[in-house]
PDB file of C-alpha atoms in Angstrom:
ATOM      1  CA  UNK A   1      13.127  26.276   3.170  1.00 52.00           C
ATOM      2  CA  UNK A   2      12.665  26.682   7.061  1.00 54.00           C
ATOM      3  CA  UNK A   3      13.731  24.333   9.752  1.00 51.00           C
ATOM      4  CA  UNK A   4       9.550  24.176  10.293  1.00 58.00           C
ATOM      5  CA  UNK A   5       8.825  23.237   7.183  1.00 61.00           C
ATOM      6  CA  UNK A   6      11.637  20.362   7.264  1.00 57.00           C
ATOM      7  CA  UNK A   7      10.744  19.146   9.964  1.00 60.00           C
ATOM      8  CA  UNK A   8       8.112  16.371   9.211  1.00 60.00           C
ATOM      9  CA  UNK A   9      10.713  15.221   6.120  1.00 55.00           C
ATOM     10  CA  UNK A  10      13.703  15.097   8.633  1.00 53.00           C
ATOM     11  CA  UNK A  11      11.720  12.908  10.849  1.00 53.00           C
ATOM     12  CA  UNK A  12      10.399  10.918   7.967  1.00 54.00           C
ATOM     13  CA  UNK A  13      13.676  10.376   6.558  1.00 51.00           C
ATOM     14  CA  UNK A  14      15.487   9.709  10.663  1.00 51.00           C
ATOM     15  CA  UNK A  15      12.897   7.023  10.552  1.00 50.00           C
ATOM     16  CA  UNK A  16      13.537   5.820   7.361  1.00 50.00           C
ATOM     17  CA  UNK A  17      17.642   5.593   8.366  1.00 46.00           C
ATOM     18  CA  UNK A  18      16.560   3.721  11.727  1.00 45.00           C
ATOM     19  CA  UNK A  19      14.132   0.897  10.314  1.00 44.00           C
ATOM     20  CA  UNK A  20      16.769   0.313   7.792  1.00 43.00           C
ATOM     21  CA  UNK A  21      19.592   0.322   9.874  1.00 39.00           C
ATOM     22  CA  UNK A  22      18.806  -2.281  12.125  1.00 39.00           C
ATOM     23  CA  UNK A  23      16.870  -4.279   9.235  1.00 42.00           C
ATOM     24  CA  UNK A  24      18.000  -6.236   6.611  1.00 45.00           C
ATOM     25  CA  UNK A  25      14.575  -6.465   5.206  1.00 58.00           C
ATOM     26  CA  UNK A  26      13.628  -3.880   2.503  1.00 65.00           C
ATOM     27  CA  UNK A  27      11.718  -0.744   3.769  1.00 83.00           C
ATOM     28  CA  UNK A  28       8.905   0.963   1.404  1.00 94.00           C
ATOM     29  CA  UNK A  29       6.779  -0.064  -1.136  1.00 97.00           C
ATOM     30  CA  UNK A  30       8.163  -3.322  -2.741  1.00 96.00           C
ATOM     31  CA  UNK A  31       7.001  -4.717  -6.182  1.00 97.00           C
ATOM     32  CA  UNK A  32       6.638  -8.749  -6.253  1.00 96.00           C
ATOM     33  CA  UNK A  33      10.407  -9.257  -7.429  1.00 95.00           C
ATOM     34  CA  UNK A  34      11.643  -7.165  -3.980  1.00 94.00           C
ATOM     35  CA  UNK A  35       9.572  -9.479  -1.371  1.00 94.00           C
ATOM     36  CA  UNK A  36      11.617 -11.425   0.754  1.00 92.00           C
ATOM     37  CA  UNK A  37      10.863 -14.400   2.425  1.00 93.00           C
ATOM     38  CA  UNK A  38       9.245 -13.255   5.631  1.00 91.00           C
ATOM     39  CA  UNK A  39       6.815 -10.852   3.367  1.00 93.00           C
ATOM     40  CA  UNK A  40       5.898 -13.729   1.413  1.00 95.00           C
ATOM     41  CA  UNK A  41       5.479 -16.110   4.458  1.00 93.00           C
ATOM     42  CA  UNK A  42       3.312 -14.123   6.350  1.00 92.00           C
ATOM     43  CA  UNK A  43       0.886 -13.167   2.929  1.00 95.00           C
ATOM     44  CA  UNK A  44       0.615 -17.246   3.306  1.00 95.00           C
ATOM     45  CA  UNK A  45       0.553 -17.423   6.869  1.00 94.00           C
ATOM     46  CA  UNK A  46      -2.262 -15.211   7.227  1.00 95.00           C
ATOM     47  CA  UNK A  47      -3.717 -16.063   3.837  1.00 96.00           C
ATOM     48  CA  UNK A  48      -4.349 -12.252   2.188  1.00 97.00           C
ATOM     49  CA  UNK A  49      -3.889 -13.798  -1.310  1.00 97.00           C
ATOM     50  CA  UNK A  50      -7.205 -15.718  -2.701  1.00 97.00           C
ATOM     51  CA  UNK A  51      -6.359 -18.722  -4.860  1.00 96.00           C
ATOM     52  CA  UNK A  52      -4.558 -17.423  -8.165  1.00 95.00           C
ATOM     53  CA  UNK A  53      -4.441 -14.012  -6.582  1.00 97.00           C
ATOM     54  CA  UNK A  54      -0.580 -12.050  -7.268  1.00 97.00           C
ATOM     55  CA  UNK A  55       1.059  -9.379  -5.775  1.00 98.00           C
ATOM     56  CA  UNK A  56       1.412  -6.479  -7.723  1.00 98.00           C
ATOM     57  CA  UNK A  57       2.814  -3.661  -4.792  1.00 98.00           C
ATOM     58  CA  UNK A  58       3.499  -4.105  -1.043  1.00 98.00           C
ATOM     59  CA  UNK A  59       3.583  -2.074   1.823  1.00 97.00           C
ATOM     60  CA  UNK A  60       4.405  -2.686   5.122  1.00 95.00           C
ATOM     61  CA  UNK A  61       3.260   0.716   7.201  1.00 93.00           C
ATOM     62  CA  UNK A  62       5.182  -0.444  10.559  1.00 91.00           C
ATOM     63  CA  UNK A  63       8.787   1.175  11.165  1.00 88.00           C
ATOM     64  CA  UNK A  64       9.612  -2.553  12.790  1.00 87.00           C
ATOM     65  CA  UNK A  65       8.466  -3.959   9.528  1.00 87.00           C
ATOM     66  CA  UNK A  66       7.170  -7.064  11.485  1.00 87.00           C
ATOM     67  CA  UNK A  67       3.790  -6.937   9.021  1.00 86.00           C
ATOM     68  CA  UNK A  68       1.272  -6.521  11.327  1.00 90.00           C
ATOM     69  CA  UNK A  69       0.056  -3.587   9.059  1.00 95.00           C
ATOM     70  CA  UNK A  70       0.262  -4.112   6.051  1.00 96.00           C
ATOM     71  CA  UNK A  71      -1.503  -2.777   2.338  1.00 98.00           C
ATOM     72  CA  UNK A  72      -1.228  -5.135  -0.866  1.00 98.00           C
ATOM     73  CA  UNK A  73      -2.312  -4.458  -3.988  1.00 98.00           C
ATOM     74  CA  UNK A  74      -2.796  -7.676  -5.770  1.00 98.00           C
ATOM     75  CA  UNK A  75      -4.245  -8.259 -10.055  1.00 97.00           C
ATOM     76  CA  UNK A  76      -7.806  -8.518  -8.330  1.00 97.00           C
ATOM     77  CA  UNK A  77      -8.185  -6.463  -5.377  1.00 98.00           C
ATOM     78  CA  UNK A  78      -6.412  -3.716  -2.493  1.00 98.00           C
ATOM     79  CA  UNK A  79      -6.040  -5.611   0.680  1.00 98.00           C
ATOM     80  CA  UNK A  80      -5.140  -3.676   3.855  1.00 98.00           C
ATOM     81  CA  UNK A  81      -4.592  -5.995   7.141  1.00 97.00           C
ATOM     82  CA  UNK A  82      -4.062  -4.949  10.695  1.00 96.00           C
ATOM     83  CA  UNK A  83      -4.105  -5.966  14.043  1.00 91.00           C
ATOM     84  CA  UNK A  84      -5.509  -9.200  12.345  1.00 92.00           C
ATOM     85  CA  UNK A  85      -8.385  -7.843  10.665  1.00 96.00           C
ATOM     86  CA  UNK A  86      -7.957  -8.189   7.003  1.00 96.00           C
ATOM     87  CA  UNK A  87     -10.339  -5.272   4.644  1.00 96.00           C
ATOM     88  CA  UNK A  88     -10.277  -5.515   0.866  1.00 97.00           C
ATOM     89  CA  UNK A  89     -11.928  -3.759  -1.779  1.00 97.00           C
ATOM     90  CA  UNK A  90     -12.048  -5.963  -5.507  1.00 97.00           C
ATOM     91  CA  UNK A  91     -10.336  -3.340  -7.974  1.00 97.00           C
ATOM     92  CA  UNK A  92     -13.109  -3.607 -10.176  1.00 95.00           C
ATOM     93  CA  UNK A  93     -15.686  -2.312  -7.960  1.00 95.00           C
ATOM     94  CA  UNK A  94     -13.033   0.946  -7.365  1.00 96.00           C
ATOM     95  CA  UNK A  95     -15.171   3.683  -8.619  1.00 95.00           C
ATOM     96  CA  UNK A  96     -12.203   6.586  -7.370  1.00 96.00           C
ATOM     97  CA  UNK A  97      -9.457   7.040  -6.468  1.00 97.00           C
ATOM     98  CA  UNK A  98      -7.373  10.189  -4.554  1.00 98.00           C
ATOM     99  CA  UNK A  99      -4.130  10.536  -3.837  1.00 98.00           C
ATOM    100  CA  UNK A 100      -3.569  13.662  -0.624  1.00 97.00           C
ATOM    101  CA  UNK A 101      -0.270  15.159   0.122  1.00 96.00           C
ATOM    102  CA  UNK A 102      -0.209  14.540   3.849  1.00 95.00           C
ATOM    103  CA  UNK A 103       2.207  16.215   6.751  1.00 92.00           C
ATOM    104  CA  UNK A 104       4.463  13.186   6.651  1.00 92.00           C
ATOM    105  CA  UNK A 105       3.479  11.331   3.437  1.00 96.00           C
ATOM    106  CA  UNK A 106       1.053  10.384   0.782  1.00 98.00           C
ATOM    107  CA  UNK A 107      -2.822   9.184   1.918  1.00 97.00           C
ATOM    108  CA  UNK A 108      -4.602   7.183  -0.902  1.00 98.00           C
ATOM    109  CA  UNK A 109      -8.580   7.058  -0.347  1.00 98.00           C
ATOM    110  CA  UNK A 110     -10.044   4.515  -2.098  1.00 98.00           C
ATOM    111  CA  UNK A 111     -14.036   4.647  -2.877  1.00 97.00           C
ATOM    112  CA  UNK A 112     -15.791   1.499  -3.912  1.00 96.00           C
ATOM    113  CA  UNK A 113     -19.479   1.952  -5.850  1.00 95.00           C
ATOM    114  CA  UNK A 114     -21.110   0.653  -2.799  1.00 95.00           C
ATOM    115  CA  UNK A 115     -19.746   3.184  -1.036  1.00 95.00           C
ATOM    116  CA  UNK A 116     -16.636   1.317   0.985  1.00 95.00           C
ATOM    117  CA  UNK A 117     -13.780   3.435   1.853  1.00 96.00           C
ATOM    118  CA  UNK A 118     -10.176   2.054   2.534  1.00 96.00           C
ATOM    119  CA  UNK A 119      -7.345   5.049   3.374  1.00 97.00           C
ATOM    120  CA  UNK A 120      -3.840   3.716   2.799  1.00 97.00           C
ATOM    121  CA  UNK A 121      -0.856   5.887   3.945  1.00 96.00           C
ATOM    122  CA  UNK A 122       2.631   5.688   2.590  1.00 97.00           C
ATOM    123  CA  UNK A 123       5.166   7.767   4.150  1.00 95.00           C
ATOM    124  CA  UNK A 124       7.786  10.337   2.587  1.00 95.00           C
ATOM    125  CA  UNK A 125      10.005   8.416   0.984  1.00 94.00           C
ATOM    126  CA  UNK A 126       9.114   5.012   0.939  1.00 96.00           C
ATOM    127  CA  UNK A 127       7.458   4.639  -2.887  1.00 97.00           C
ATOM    128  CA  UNK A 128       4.264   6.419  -2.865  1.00 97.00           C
ATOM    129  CA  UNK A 129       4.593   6.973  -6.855  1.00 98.00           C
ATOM    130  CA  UNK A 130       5.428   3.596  -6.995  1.00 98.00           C
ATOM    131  CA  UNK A 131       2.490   2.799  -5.355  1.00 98.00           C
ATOM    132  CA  UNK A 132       0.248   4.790  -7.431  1.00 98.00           C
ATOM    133  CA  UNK A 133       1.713   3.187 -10.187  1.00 98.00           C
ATOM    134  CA  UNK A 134       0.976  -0.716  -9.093  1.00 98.00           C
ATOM    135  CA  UNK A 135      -2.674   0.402  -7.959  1.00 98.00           C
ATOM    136  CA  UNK A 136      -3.506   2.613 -10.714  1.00 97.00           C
ATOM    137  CA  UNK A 137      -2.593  -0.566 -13.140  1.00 97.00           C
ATOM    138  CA  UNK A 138      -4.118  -3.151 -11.521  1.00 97.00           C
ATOM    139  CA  UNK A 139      -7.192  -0.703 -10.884  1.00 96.00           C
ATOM    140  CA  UNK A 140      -7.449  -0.090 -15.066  1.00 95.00           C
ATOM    141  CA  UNK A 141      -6.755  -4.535 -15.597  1.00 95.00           C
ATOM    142  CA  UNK A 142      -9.588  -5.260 -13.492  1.00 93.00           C
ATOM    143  CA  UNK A 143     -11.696  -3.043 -15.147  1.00 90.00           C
ATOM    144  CA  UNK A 144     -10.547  -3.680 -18.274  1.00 90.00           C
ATOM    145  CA  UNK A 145     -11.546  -7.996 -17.196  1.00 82.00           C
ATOM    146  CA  UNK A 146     -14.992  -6.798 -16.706  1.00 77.00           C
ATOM    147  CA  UNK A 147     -15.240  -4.832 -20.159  1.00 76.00           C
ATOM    148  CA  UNK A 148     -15.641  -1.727 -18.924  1.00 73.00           C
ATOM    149  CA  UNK A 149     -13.896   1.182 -19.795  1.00 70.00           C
ATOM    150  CA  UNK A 150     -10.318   2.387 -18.157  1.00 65.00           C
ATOM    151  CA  UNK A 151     -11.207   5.057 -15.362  1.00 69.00           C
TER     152      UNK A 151
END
């Protein structure tokens, strides 16, 4: 493979090294049992969760992993918060979703029946199968809760 086309995973991957290096909190997408304590305060702090709401995946799109962008997938609904504003689509009203190779990642699109639209981008290396795999589940449970069939 070229330098070129390394390029964008080189950078991905420097990135990766440097969030981690002066971090000690984890980088990527992390299932419930791989929060840590500042992940779970601020999900309380800025109250993302609705009462007897869970966290099924978490992703923290900042290289300072400080949270102030954020994606959750949670048993009832995709949450994305940023800049303060918090958007969130209930996983039963998902009628697609599409997964996009991008330059330096993965870009999920997610379409609601009414039409809503939330984009969530995971970069290289940093769990976007994992990802699929938490929102793809919780997508076919909610469904499933409302009778209908899996998508």
């Amino acid at each position: 493979m070229s330098l070129p086309r390394l390029r964008p995973v080189l950078v991905a991957l420097a990135l990766s090294m440097l969030a981690c290096a002066g971090l000690s909190r984890e980088s990527g997408v992390c299932l419930p049992n791989q929060l840590d304590e500042t992940a779970r305060g601020y999900i309380r702090d800025k109250q993302l969760l609705e009462d007897g709401e869970t966290v099924r995946a978490y992703y923290d799109i900042t290289v300072s992993l400080d949270g102030s962008e954020i994606a959750l997938v949670t048993d009832k609904r995709l949450v994305y918060h940023k800049g303060g504003v918090t958007t969130a689509v209930a996983l039963a009203d998902v009628e697609k979703i599409e997964r996009h190779p991008v330059q330096l990642g993965d870009d999920f699109v997610i379409t609601s029946r009414d039409g809503q639209m939330l984009q969530v981008e995971i970069a290289a290396l940093n769990g976007a199968d994992t990802w699929e795999s938490a929102l793809d589940g919780a997508w076919k449970a909610a469904r499933a809760g409302q009778g209908e069939p899996a998508p």
